Amino acid sequence: MFGFNPKKEKENELRRKRHKTAMMVKDLVSESRSKLGDQITPQSTIGDQFTANMRAFLGDMWTTKAREGIHRMTLNMTGNAIMAMSAIQSDQSYRPSVEPVEIKSGDSPVYLSPKAARIITKHIERNELILDESITDDQLNSSAPLSQNQLEAIEPLTEPWVSGSNMAMPASLEPEDLIEVSDVFLAKQIQQRFNIMWDRAIGDFHLAEHDLYKNIFGHCPIGIEYDEESNSVKLFNANVLDVHIDPTCTKIEDAAYVIFDQYVPIETAIKQYPKYKDQIKKAADNGKFTRSSRSSDEHGTASAMGYSSVDFKRDMVTIRRAWLRDHQYPLPEDEVGGSQFNIIERSAKKIGTTLIETDGYELVTERNDSGEIVETSEIEYGDKDWPVLNGIRQLEIIAEIDEVVSDSPCPYSDIPWGWSVSWPIPYCPYGMGEPLRTQDLSEYINRLGTIIITIAHYSQYPETIMPDELLDHLQKMAGDKGVMSRPGRINGIPSNVWDRFVGQNGTTPILKLERDQLPADLLNFFFKLVELHSELSGNVDVLQGQAPTNNASAKLTENLGTVARGPIKYKAFQTEFTIRRLGRLIIDAMVKFMPPHIWDQMGDEYPPVVMDAIRRGAKSLKYDISVELQAGKGASKIARAEKARFDFGAGLIDRVTALEETGRNAEKIERRFKEQQEASAAETQQMALPFNQSPAQGVPAQA
C-alpha cells in the first residue's frame, strides 16, 4: 500500500525540476530589473524615466501644482521634436535588401525557360544554331541544366547581331531566358518573398512605431513570431517593462537571456497549452488580473504602463517566455542520418567515438589500431552519450503558479527579438529617452513662458487700489462676472457715490499701479532656449524646411539638411542594425518553416526543377541584409549621388561610375543604351539606302 511507485516518483522529480527552472527564470527577471535602479541623473533612475518620459511626451511637463494667480504655459517642444525625428527616420521605406555575400560565376546551373526552349528549337530547325552537343528533351523541358559547351553556344543569342546583308538584328533571347541559379538569382528570389511577408506584417508601420517608442523611452524591444498556420510573420513592439534582458550586455546579440511577460486571457492560454488547462484556471483564480494585483512584485511581474490603468474584467494569466543562450540539447533523430559525431566516451580510454545507425543507433566504444570498429553498444535518443547541440533554450512558464508548460530548443536562428536604443547609456542595454535628455531645457522654457504669459495676462488689468466701500459696491453690481471680467468693461455707479468719492474737484481715491514692463532680454533668452532645444534634439531649422538665410537656395537648404542629420545619425544606425537583424530572422524562418507550395506561389513562376533548386539554394545561401535609411546611411548615399552627378557633368568620371554611385544598375542601363544605339544606327543605315536599292543586294538595282 505504501510501497515505492517509480512512475509517481519520476513525475514528482520532473515537477521539482520544472519548479526549479521557473524559480531560476524569476531570479533572472529580478537580476534584469535591478539594472533599472541605476541613477542616470541626480533625480532619475533608468526605470523612473519610463513613466516620466511618457507624461512629458504628451505635454505634462509640470511636477507641482501652479501657485494661485500664476498662468502656466506648456510648450511641448519635446513631443514635437520626437515626432519630427521619427518622421525623418521613416522618411523612406524600412524594407531591407537581400544581397549575396559571395558572388560566384561559372559554376551555377543554368536552365532554359519555356520561351528559350521554343526559340532555340526553331533556330536549330532552321540550321541557324549548330551545337556540338545536342540539346536533350530534359534540357528543353527545364528538367536538366545546360552544359558549359551548350551555354557558350547559346549565349550569343542574347546579344544583337548583324545579318549577312549587314542588317542589325535584335537579340533572339533576353538574358533572363537563361535561368542561372546563382547567388544573385537566389537573393532576388528571397527578396521577392521577403517583400510579400514584410508587407503582410505591416513592417514599415511597426518600425515607425519602434522608432517613436525608442525616442520616448530610450529603448524599444520589437518581437518577431512566425505563424505556421497562416504562414505569415508577426511583428510587435512590446511594452518596455514587459521585456527583461541580460543587464551586462550592450546589444541583444550578446545577451545571455531575454524574457518576455505576455498577459493573455485564460482562453488563449488554454488553447496554446490544453494539457495544462487545470493549472491555467488555478493561476487565474489565484489572482485576477487587475491594477491592484499587478502593483506588487509577488510573481516577478511589473505593472507596465500599457496595463497599469486597466482594470481587467476577464480572467488573465501571465505567460512568461524566456530564451537562454548556450544550452545543450540532444540532437534530433531526423538530423542524425548516417552522419558521424564525435561524442564523449564512457570508458576511461577517452578514444574518439562515433554514433552509427543500423536498425537502431549504436555507440562505437572500441577500435583497433587500424581504426576498425571492434565493439559497439546500443544507444537511444536522450541517453547520456547521445550527441548534443549547443543552442538557445526556449521556456514558457505560467508566472502566477511558476509552472513550466514548455521547454524546448528555440526554433529560430537566434533570440527572436530586435532591440535598439536612442541615446546610449555606457555599458548598458538601455538608453536615455529624449524627454529626460532635454528635461532641463524644457523646464526652463516653460518657466520663462509662464512668466511671460502671466505678465501679459495681468497687463490687461493693472493692480488697482480703492476704498473698501467703493470696491464692495462695484463687486455687488458686477455679480458673479467680476469687476474686471473683460478689458474695457464700463461699470456704472450712483451719482451720490460718485460725488462722495470723486468730489467736485475731480480727484479720485482710485489708484492704478503701473505694471512691470516685460524685459527685452527675457524674451531674447526665451527664444535662445527654444533654439538650443531644437539644436539639442536635432530638430534644427533646415530639417524643418526653413532656409538658414532669406536668400538661401533650395539646394543649399537641402544639402545643409543632409549635414544636419548628424545628431540623429546614430539613432538611425541603431534602427538599421535592428532591421537587419529582423530581416535575417524573418528570412531564416521563411526558409525553415514555409511549405514548398507557399514558397512557389510567392515568387516568379519557374519550372519545377528550378523551383526545387531555388528552395535548396535558399537554405545554404550566404547572404547579407542591407538597409539605408534617409537619416542614416541614406544621407551619406544622397551626398555621394550628388557628388557623382556633379563630377560626371564636369567630365571627371565616366557614365558607368556615375550610375554606380547613384545606386543604378549600370550594366543593365548600358546594355539598354547599346541596344538603342544599334537600333538607331540600323534605322539610319536603312534610310540612307537609295529607294531602288535592296538591302539584300548591297548594290544598285540598275548596275
XYZ file of C-alpha atoms in Angstrom:
703
model
C 0.000 0.000 0.000
C 2.806 2.380 0.883
C 5.322 0.835 -1.489
C 7.652 2.765 -3.776
C 5.972 3.919 -7.001
C 8.676 4.582 -9.622
C 6.285 6.256 -12.051
C 4.915 8.635 -9.434
C 8.377 9.378 -8.108
C 9.565 10.213 -11.619
C 6.624 12.601 -12.061
C 7.448 14.282 -8.753
C 11.084 14.621 -9.788
C 10.077 16.235 -13.084
C 7.733 18.582 -11.224
C 10.550 19.631 -8.881
C 12.837 20.256 -11.848
C 10.196 22.382 -13.573
C 9.626 24.413 -10.416
C 13.381 24.909 -10.010
C 13.564 26.099 -13.625
C 10.707 28.565 -13.059
C 12.480 29.933 -9.962
C 15.695 30.314 -11.947
C 13.877 32.382 -14.585
C 12.215 34.506 -11.880
C 15.672 35.231 -10.446
C 16.825 36.344 -13.890
C 13.869 38.757 -14.075
C 14.918 40.246 -10.727
C 18.518 40.438 -11.934
C 17.475 42.277 -15.082
C 15.149 44.642 -13.240
C 17.863 45.577 -10.731
C 19.623 47.468 -13.533
C 16.622 49.803 -13.815
C 17.613 51.258 -10.424
C 20.842 52.756 -11.807
C 20.959 56.532 -11.369
C 21.379 58.366 -14.690
C 20.581 61.909 -13.490
C 20.556 63.342 -9.943
C 16.761 63.000 -9.893
C 16.081 59.943 -12.073
C 16.930 56.272 -12.471
C 16.634 54.266 -15.678
C 13.293 52.885 -14.521
C 11.952 56.245 -13.314
C 12.241 57.763 -16.766
C 9.720 55.442 -18.431
C 6.596 56.928 -16.828
C 8.044 60.455 -16.650
C 9.016 60.355 -20.333
C 5.536 59.225 -21.355
C 3.990 62.163 -19.463
C 6.478 64.638 -20.921
C 5.929 63.381 -24.475
C 2.193 64.004 -24.067
C 2.851 67.536 -22.761
C 2.606 67.028 -18.998
C 5.806 68.857 -18.044
C 4.934 70.003 -14.526
C 5.505 68.014 -11.340
C 3.903 70.580 -8.964
C 0.630 72.497 -8.884
C 0.607 76.112 -10.044
C 0.521 78.777 -7.339
C -2.566 80.941 -7.145
C -2.520 83.731 -9.673
C 0.089 82.058 -11.920
C -0.953 81.310 -15.502
C 1.164 78.420 -16.708
C 2.329 77.937 -20.271
C 3.304 74.478 -21.566
C 5.237 74.432 -24.821
C 5.583 70.762 -25.781
C 8.758 71.092 -27.814
C 9.916 67.653 -26.689
C 6.900 65.869 -28.151
C 7.202 67.856 -31.361
C 10.930 67.082 -31.674
C 10.350 63.356 -31.086
C 7.646 63.222 -33.751
C 9.882 65.164 -36.162
C 12.850 62.849 -35.577
C 10.696 59.767 -36.023
C 9.312 61.238 -39.252
C 12.836 61.881 -40.561
C 13.923 58.325 -39.761
C 10.835 56.939 -41.515
C 11.198 59.269 -44.497
C 11.569 56.242 -46.745
C 10.655 52.570 -46.534
C 12.320 50.494 -43.834
C 12.363 47.465 -46.145
C 15.811 45.832 -46.180
C 17.567 44.430 -49.249
C 18.952 40.904 -49.551
C 22.428 40.700 -51.058
C 24.665 37.642 -51.571
C 27.908 37.707 -49.606
C 29.889 35.841 -52.289
C 29.032 36.167 -55.964
C 30.266 33.056 -57.769
C 30.386 32.785 -61.535
C 30.764 29.860 -63.900
C 29.674 27.071 -61.573
C 25.957 27.826 -61.172
C 23.455 25.587 -63.018
C 21.696 27.263 -65.967
C 18.248 26.156 -67.167
C 16.216 27.087 -70.236
C 12.976 28.946 -69.760
C 9.985 27.633 -71.802
C 10.356 30.652 -74.094
C 14.071 29.954 -74.626
C 13.345 26.293 -75.378
C 10.877 27.248 -78.146
C 13.195 29.810 -79.759
C 16.267 27.557 -79.614
C 14.283 24.706 -81.179
C 13.329 26.983 -84.107
C 16.940 28.133 -84.572
C 18.110 24.509 -84.653
C 15.402 23.512 -87.147
C 16.427 26.404 -89.461
C 20.120 25.499 -89.094
C 20.744 28.925 -87.523
C 22.181 27.324 -84.403
C 24.672 24.470 -84.627
C 25.630 22.706 -81.397
C 28.469 20.252 -80.915
C 26.469 18.768 -78.044
C 22.794 18.204 -78.797
C 20.061 19.610 -76.561
C 18.202 16.828 -74.764
C 14.477 16.666 -74.103
C 15.131 17.056 -70.368
C 17.024 20.270 -71.060
C 14.222 21.586 -73.295
C 11.746 20.734 -70.528
C 13.911 22.622 -67.992
C 14.475 19.384 -66.096
C 18.244 19.394 -66.574
C 20.823 22.200 -66.711
C 22.843 23.115 -69.783
C 26.432 22.021 -70.124
C 29.149 24.649 -70.341
C 29.666 23.992 -74.092
C 25.938 24.328 -74.796
C 25.753 27.537 -72.776
C 28.678 29.112 -74.645
C 26.974 28.310 -77.974
C 23.575 29.669 -76.908
C 24.683 32.847 -75.071
C 25.305 34.833 -78.327
C 21.531 34.675 -78.933
C 21.121 37.124 -76.031
C 23.049 39.828 -77.951
C 22.018 41.850 -81.034
C 23.616 40.501 -84.217
C 24.320 41.556 -87.811
C 22.807 39.559 -90.671
C 24.560 38.599 -93.877
C 23.049 41.691 -95.510
C 24.668 43.890 -92.828
C 21.338 44.496 -91.119
C 21.386 44.942 -87.316
C 19.063 42.335 -85.844
C 17.634 42.293 -82.299
C 18.615 39.610 -79.815
C 16.593 36.400 -80.027
C 16.698 35.851 -76.268
C 16.720 38.036 -73.190
C 19.445 37.262 -70.633
C 16.644 36.315 -68.211
C 15.585 33.490 -70.566
C 18.685 31.596 -69.478
C 17.878 30.907 -65.831
C 21.146 30.852 -63.911
C 20.531 29.681 -60.341
C 23.355 31.829 -58.981
C 23.729 33.520 -55.622
C 22.434 36.764 -57.145
C 19.401 34.948 -58.559
C 18.705 33.229 -55.225
C 18.979 36.545 -53.371
C 16.456 38.052 -55.795
C 14.030 35.168 -55.200
C 14.361 35.521 -51.426
C 13.836 39.280 -51.746
C 10.552 38.782 -53.637
C 9.150 36.530 -50.938
C 10.500 38.658 -48.121
C 8.793 41.753 -49.559
C 5.442 39.958 -49.501
C 5.958 38.801 -45.909
C 7.093 42.294 -44.858
C 4.035 43.946 -46.397
C 1.673 41.424 -44.810
C 3.285 42.071 -41.419
C 2.897 45.860 -41.957
C 6.633 46.072 -41.354
C 7.028 49.787 -42.117
C 4.330 50.705 -39.593
C 5.861 48.613 -36.813
C 9.331 50.053 -37.462
C 7.992 53.635 -37.448
C 6.288 52.846 -34.142
C 9.543 51.272 -32.936
C 11.457 54.495 -33.676
C 8.843 56.570 -31.865
C 8.889 54.433 -28.710
C 12.680 54.267 -28.758
C 12.923 58.062 -28.761
C 10.391 58.343 -25.929
C 11.625 55.630 -23.552
C 15.289 55.392 -24.561
C 14.986 51.860 -25.941
C 12.388 49.621 -27.512
C 12.169 45.815 -27.860
C 10.488 44.500 -31.020
C 9.490 40.849 -31.279
C 9.041 38.522 -34.245
C 6.853 35.444 -34.462
C 6.311 33.107 -37.416
C 2.732 31.801 -37.576
C 2.813 28.386 -39.241
C -0.986 28.274 -39.554
C -1.200 31.382 -41.737
C 2.425 31.212 -42.971
C 2.924 34.838 -42.036
C 5.231 36.861 -39.825
C 4.008 38.943 -36.898
C 5.947 41.941 -35.604
C 5.081 43.689 -32.349
C 6.626 46.405 -30.189
C 6.426 45.159 -26.619
C 5.994 47.358 -23.585
C 9.435 48.337 -22.282
C 8.587 46.986 -18.817
C 7.474 43.602 -20.149
C 10.828 42.554 -21.662
C 13.767 41.725 -19.390
C 17.263 41.488 -20.860
C 20.697 40.487 -19.624
C 21.875 43.722 -17.908
C 25.548 43.096 -18.698
C 25.217 43.384 -22.492
C 25.010 46.414 -24.778
C 23.332 44.671 -27.714
C 20.922 41.787 -27.945
C 23.336 39.577 -29.912
C 25.472 39.353 -26.756
C 22.592 38.930 -24.289
C 22.714 35.715 -22.263
C 18.927 35.818 -21.942
C 15.773 37.687 -22.915
C 12.479 37.201 -21.024
C 9.051 38.413 -22.142
C 5.926 38.638 -19.973
C 2.735 38.483 -22.014
C -0.678 38.962 -20.409
C -3.376 36.902 -22.091
C -6.947 35.758 -21.339
C -7.100 32.237 -19.939
C -8.989 31.087 -23.065
C -5.949 31.974 -25.174
C -3.597 30.255 -22.737
C -5.728 27.085 -22.652
C -5.796 26.991 -26.459
C -1.993 27.156 -26.549
C -1.452 24.682 -23.694
C -4.538 22.414 -23.435
C -2.576 19.897 -21.362
C -2.320 22.468 -18.556
C -5.960 23.563 -18.550
C -6.455 22.960 -14.803
C -3.237 24.743 -13.839
C -4.137 27.755 -16.003
C -7.570 28.064 -14.385
C -5.935 27.811 -10.985
C -3.482 30.566 -11.914
C -6.321 32.905 -12.887
C -8.266 32.129 -9.697
C -5.226 32.833 -7.554
C -5.167 36.447 -8.655
C -7.433 38.283 -11.051
C -5.501 40.467 -13.434
C -6.334 43.906 -12.044
C -4.469 47.104 -11.406
C -4.126 46.349 -7.695
C -2.885 42.785 -8.070
C -0.163 43.806 -10.545
C 1.235 46.646 -8.471
C 3.273 44.213 -6.383
C 6.253 42.100 -7.328
C 4.735 38.899 -5.966
C 5.093 36.913 -9.189
C 8.120 38.745 -10.516
C 5.949 40.754 -12.886
C 5.591 44.517 -13.081
C 2.720 46.884 -13.680
C 3.596 48.058 -17.160
C 2.323 51.406 -18.402
C 0.153 49.795 -21.021
C -1.762 47.789 -18.409
C -1.470 49.659 -15.104
C -4.572 51.750 -15.769
C -6.681 48.803 -16.973
C -8.992 47.049 -14.534
C -9.495 43.800 -16.424
C -12.857 42.074 -16.054
C -11.543 38.967 -17.793
C -9.570 36.161 -16.198
C -5.965 36.760 -17.242
C -2.674 34.957 -16.761
C 0.955 35.844 -17.394
C 2.733 33.681 -19.969
C 6.430 34.200 -19.404
C 8.682 33.258 -22.327
C 12.412 33.005 -21.760
C 15.262 32.498 -24.220
C 18.537 31.351 -22.627
C 21.757 31.063 -24.630
C 24.373 28.308 -24.552
C 22.220 25.361 -23.504
C 22.815 21.834 -24.769
C 20.039 19.738 -26.287
C 20.001 16.179 -27.682
C 20.468 16.189 -31.435
C 17.073 15.481 -33.100
C 16.881 11.995 -34.573
C 15.930 13.294 -38.011
C 19.258 15.161 -38.113
C 21.381 12.125 -37.256
C 21.022 10.245 -40.561
C 24.191 8.345 -41.396
C 26.488 11.105 -40.217
C 29.222 10.617 -37.668
C 29.551 12.648 -34.482
C 32.431 12.893 -32.039
C 30.942 12.380 -28.573
C 32.186 11.668 -25.061
C 33.463 8.120 -24.470
C 32.046 6.290 -21.479
C 35.252 4.393 -20.784
C 38.400 5.836 -19.286
C 40.263 5.492 -22.589
C 38.623 8.674 -23.951
C 39.159 7.462 -27.505
C 37.328 9.096 -30.420
C 33.845 7.679 -30.679
C 31.245 7.522 -33.381
C 27.497 7.162 -33.478
C 26.394 4.777 -36.224
C 22.906 3.960 -37.478
C 21.898 0.315 -38.009
C 18.405 -0.929 -37.128
C 18.696 1.418 -34.172
C 21.663 3.520 -33.022
C 24.932 2.173 -31.676
C 27.805 3.857 -29.925
C 31.305 2.847 -31.019
C 33.123 2.036 -27.799
C 36.330 0.473 -29.109
C 38.508 0.452 -32.248
C 41.660 -1.479 -33.115
C 44.970 0.052 -34.158
C 43.771 0.199 -37.770
C 40.744 2.205 -36.795
C 38.297 -0.621 -37.398
C 35.269 -0.882 -35.128
C 35.715 -3.623 -32.534
C 32.899 -3.015 -30.066
C 29.628 -1.071 -30.010
C 26.794 -0.588 -27.563
C 23.174 0.324 -28.151
C 22.157 3.911 -27.501
C 18.822 5.720 -27.577
C 17.756 9.321 -28.027
C 18.311 11.257 -24.824
C 20.905 8.867 -23.370
C 23.960 10.281 -21.681
C 26.238 9.872 -24.700
C 23.746 10.913 -27.351
C 25.144 13.797 -29.479
C 24.107 17.240 -28.307
C 23.584 20.624 -29.900
C 24.633 23.884 -28.287
C 21.760 26.317 -28.806
C 19.107 28.542 -27.290
C 16.720 27.152 -24.700
C 13.133 28.388 -25.001
C 10.950 28.202 -21.891
C 7.278 29.040 -21.446
C 6.002 29.481 -17.891
C 2.716 30.421 -16.211
C 4.198 33.052 -13.915
C 1.410 33.122 -11.307
C 1.977 29.491 -10.288
C 5.564 29.010 -11.537
C 4.525 26.163 -13.843
C 6.786 25.366 -16.811
C 4.489 24.428 -19.700
C 7.126 24.170 -22.445
C 10.871 23.530 -22.513
C 12.443 23.086 -25.951
C 15.178 24.338 -28.289
C 14.425 27.738 -29.815
C 13.084 27.172 -33.353
C 14.586 30.431 -34.637
C 18.150 31.066 -35.730
C 18.614 33.445 -32.781
C 16.588 35.013 -29.973
C 13.528 36.328 -31.888
C 13.804 39.932 -30.734
C 15.224 43.191 -32.004
C 16.482 45.869 -29.619
C 17.645 49.423 -30.253
C 18.383 52.454 -28.096
C 18.027 56.182 -28.642
C 20.749 57.853 -26.559
C 23.067 55.120 -25.216
C 23.973 54.656 -21.573
C 27.544 53.244 -21.448
C 27.870 49.522 -20.675
C 24.103 49.123 -20.509
C 21.377 47.678 -22.777
C 19.082 50.626 -22.037
C 19.143 54.193 -23.324
C 18.071 57.655 -22.261
C 14.808 58.936 -23.709
C 14.572 62.342 -25.352
C 12.224 63.823 -22.699
C 14.770 63.143 -19.946
C 17.707 64.272 -22.077
C 16.074 67.632 -22.824
C 14.328 67.931 -19.449
C 16.269 70.937 -18.117
C 15.800 72.982 -21.272
C 12.114 72.087 -21.476
C 11.627 73.062 -17.841
C 13.308 76.472 -18.229
C 11.475 77.179 -21.482
C 8.144 76.549 -19.796
C 9.114 78.516 -16.670
C 10.094 81.529 -18.761
C 6.995 81.103 -20.886
C 4.883 81.046 -17.729
C 6.443 84.325 -16.561
C 5.799 85.928 -19.950
C 2.200 84.685 -20.137
C 1.464 85.718 -16.548
C 2.826 89.242 -17.125
C 0.840 89.510 -20.356
C -2.330 88.385 -18.573
C -2.001 90.875 -15.729
C -1.133 93.715 -18.108
C -4.810 93.763 -19.113
C -5.769 94.686 -15.544
C -3.182 96.826 -13.740
C -3.304 96.402 -9.968
C -5.832 98.891 -8.539
C -6.218 100.470 -5.070
C -9.592 101.965 -4.000
C -11.699 102.421 -0.841
C -13.322 99.248 0.512
C -16.829 100.749 0.302
C -16.405 101.566 -3.391
C -14.957 98.110 -4.139
C -17.859 96.404 -2.345
C -20.342 98.453 -4.337
C -18.673 97.597 -7.655
C -18.496 93.889 -6.804
C -22.206 93.806 -5.925
C -23.046 95.394 -9.267
C -20.814 93.030 -11.278
C -22.077 89.891 -9.552
C -20.505 86.593 -10.498
C -18.822 88.049 -13.594
C -16.410 90.124 -11.564
C -15.436 93.750 -11.856
C -12.706 93.053 -14.407
C -14.369 90.268 -16.356
C -13.126 91.722 -19.618
C -10.868 94.542 -20.804
C -12.706 97.861 -21.407
C -15.664 96.991 -19.201
C -17.715 100.085 -18.062
C -19.181 99.949 -14.560
C -21.902 102.476 -13.625
C -22.275 103.733 -10.025
C -24.914 106.055 -8.431
C -24.219 109.805 -8.515
C -24.133 110.134 -4.745
C -21.414 107.515 -4.545
C -19.520 109.240 -7.323
C -19.799 112.637 -5.622
C -18.735 111.205 -2.326
C -15.573 109.556 -3.538
C -14.627 111.684 -6.523
C -15.862 115.035 -5.209
C -16.349 118.287 -7.003
C -12.654 118.896 -7.656
C -12.346 115.865 -9.937
C -9.809 113.988 -7.828
C -10.275 110.289 -7.157
C -9.093 107.942 -4.460
C -8.702 105.179 -7.089
C -5.037 104.464 -7.769
C -3.795 102.249 -10.630
C -0.301 100.891 -10.160
C 1.964 100.742 -13.181
C 2.704 97.176 -14.323
C 6.242 95.960 -14.724
C 7.434 96.085 -18.318
C 8.494 92.789 -19.861
C 12.307 92.943 -20.129
C 13.512 92.606 -23.733
C 16.396 90.359 -22.696
C 13.876 87.957 -21.127
C 12.213 87.436 -24.497
C 15.604 87.076 -26.194
C 16.648 84.492 -23.616
C 13.372 82.604 -24.124
C 13.897 82.331 -27.883
C 17.535 81.365 -27.359
C 16.434 78.453 -25.161
C 13.940 77.398 -27.834
C 16.758 77.441 -30.391
C 19.034 75.426 -28.097
C 16.286 72.848 -27.569
C 15.910 72.412 -31.330
C 19.663 72.049 -31.722
C 19.998 69.588 -28.849
C 17.113 67.434 -30.062
C 18.317 67.526 -33.686
C 15.149 69.247 -34.916
C 17.025 72.212 -36.425
C 15.630 74.733 -38.906
C 16.957 73.141 -42.085
C 15.366 69.815 -41.137
C 12.114 71.702 -40.637
C 12.366 73.025 -44.198
C 13.371 76.549 -43.127
C 16.123 78.291 -45.062
C 19.131 79.389 -42.976
C 19.046 82.837 -44.633
C 16.496 84.782 -46.618
C 18.407 84.358 -49.876
C 19.404 80.706 -49.372
C 18.618 78.473 -52.335
C 16.532 75.342 -52.058
C 19.612 73.291 -52.990
C 21.659 74.835 -50.182
C 18.872 74.169 -47.694
C 18.662 70.543 -48.867
C 22.419 70.000 -48.572
C 22.551 71.615 -45.129
C 19.674 69.369 -44.104
C 21.705 66.334 -45.112
C 24.643 67.518 -42.981
C 22.372 68.493 -40.073
C 21.166 64.921 -39.771
C 24.378 64.217 -37.893
C 22.746 64.422 -34.429
C 20.252 61.694 -35.325
C 22.504 59.507 -37.471
C 23.419 57.309 -34.538
C 19.752 56.664 -33.818
C 19.208 55.785 -37.464
C 22.175 53.387 -37.361
C 20.584 51.676 -34.365
C 17.360 51.269 -36.343
C 19.250 49.984 -39.397
C 21.036 47.436 -37.219
C 17.699 46.264 -35.772
C 16.095 45.989 -39.221
C 18.991 43.876 -40.497
C 18.564 41.567 -37.519
C 14.803 41.283 -38.041
C 15.319 40.684 -41.762
C 17.675 37.790 -41.111
C 15.339 36.263 -38.513
C 12.386 36.515 -40.905
C 14.270 35.026 -43.866
C 15.689 32.179 -41.781
C 12.161 31.430 -40.513
C 10.772 31.519 -44.076
C 13.387 29.064 -45.317
C 12.839 26.764 -42.335
C 9.056 26.830 -41.880
C 7.431 27.844 -45.176
C 5.892 24.881 -47.075
C 7.126 24.390 -50.678
C 3.748 25.197 -52.269
C 3.540 28.529 -50.386
C 7.146 29.325 -51.331
C 6.366 28.634 -55.001
C 3.233 30.802 -55.000
C 5.043 33.893 -53.730
C 7.621 34.376 -56.469
C 8.149 34.229 -60.211
C 6.897 31.121 -61.975
C 9.663 28.707 -62.946
C 9.793 25.029 -63.945
C 9.560 22.571 -61.008
C 13.234 21.604 -61.159
C 14.244 25.260 -60.960
C 11.885 25.833 -58.021
C 13.492 22.882 -56.219
C 16.927 24.363 -56.901
C 15.745 27.728 -55.536
C 14.466 26.179 -52.309
C 17.640 24.127 -51.823
C 19.867 27.069 -52.631
C 17.996 29.404 -50.274
C 18.849 27.126 -47.345
C 22.581 27.296 -47.984
C 22.896 30.822 -49.411
C 25.251 33.126 -47.553
C 23.577 36.492 -47.702
C 23.708 39.899 -46.070
C 20.954 42.374 -45.219
C 21.359 45.955 -46.418
C 19.382 48.921 -45.047
C 19.905 52.588 -45.845
C 17.573 54.938 -44.001
C 17.265 58.569 -45.053
C 18.620 59.731 -41.698
C 21.453 57.199 -41.554
C 23.416 55.679 -44.408
C 20.811 57.108 -46.758
C 22.053 60.623 -46.037
C 25.591 59.639 -46.988
C 24.242 57.894 -50.083
C 22.397 61.062 -51.153
C 25.565 63.113 -50.690
C 27.595 60.602 -52.765
C 24.973 60.648 -55.511
C 25.017 64.451 -55.668
C 28.816 64.449 -55.921
C 28.715 61.797 -58.677
C 26.266 63.888 -60.726
C 28.495 66.943 -60.377
C 31.679 65.003 -61.262
C 30.011 63.448 -64.328
C 28.792 66.857 -65.504
C 32.317 68.203 -65.104
C 33.776 65.269 -67.050
C 35.699 63.940 -64.048
C 34.146 60.435 -64.104
C 32.565 58.230 -66.775
C 28.888 57.348 -67.090
C 29.226 53.833 -65.623
C 30.905 55.151 -62.458
C 28.258 57.852 -62.108
C 25.469 55.293 -62.455
C 27.044 53.016 -59.849
C 27.480 55.888 -57.381
C 23.813 56.839 -57.738
C 22.737 53.270 -56.984
C 21.582 52.429 -60.517
C 22.115 49.128 -62.339
C 24.929 50.319 -64.604
C 25.256 47.036 -66.527
C 21.552 46.885 -67.383
C 21.365 50.561 -68.358
C 24.496 50.316 -70.503
C 23.116 47.238 -72.279
C 19.832 49.015 -72.992
C 21.718 52.116 -74.156
C 23.830 49.988 -76.507
C 20.731 48.297 -77.950
C 19.131 51.678 -78.572
C 22.287 52.916 -80.332
C 22.439 49.824 -82.566
C 18.750 50.074 -83.424
C 19.173 53.753 -84.228
C 22.228 53.003 -86.411
C 20.305 50.315 -88.309
C 17.429 52.707 -88.917
C 19.826 55.375 -90.163
C 21.502 52.826 -92.464
C 18.140 51.793 -93.903
C 17.122 55.386 -94.578
C 20.457 56.115 -96.261
C 19.940 53.452 -98.997
C 18.598 54.658 -102.408
C 14.916 53.875 -102.975
C 15.795 51.353 -105.745
C 18.476 49.508 -103.741
C 17.627 46.363 -101.808
C 19.453 45.725 -98.533
C 19.970 42.113 -99.624
C 21.643 43.139 -102.895
C 24.065 45.644 -101.453
C 24.422 47.235 -104.964
C 22.159 49.487 -107.059
C 19.477 47.518 -108.956
C 20.376 49.141 -112.308
C 24.079 48.451 -112.117
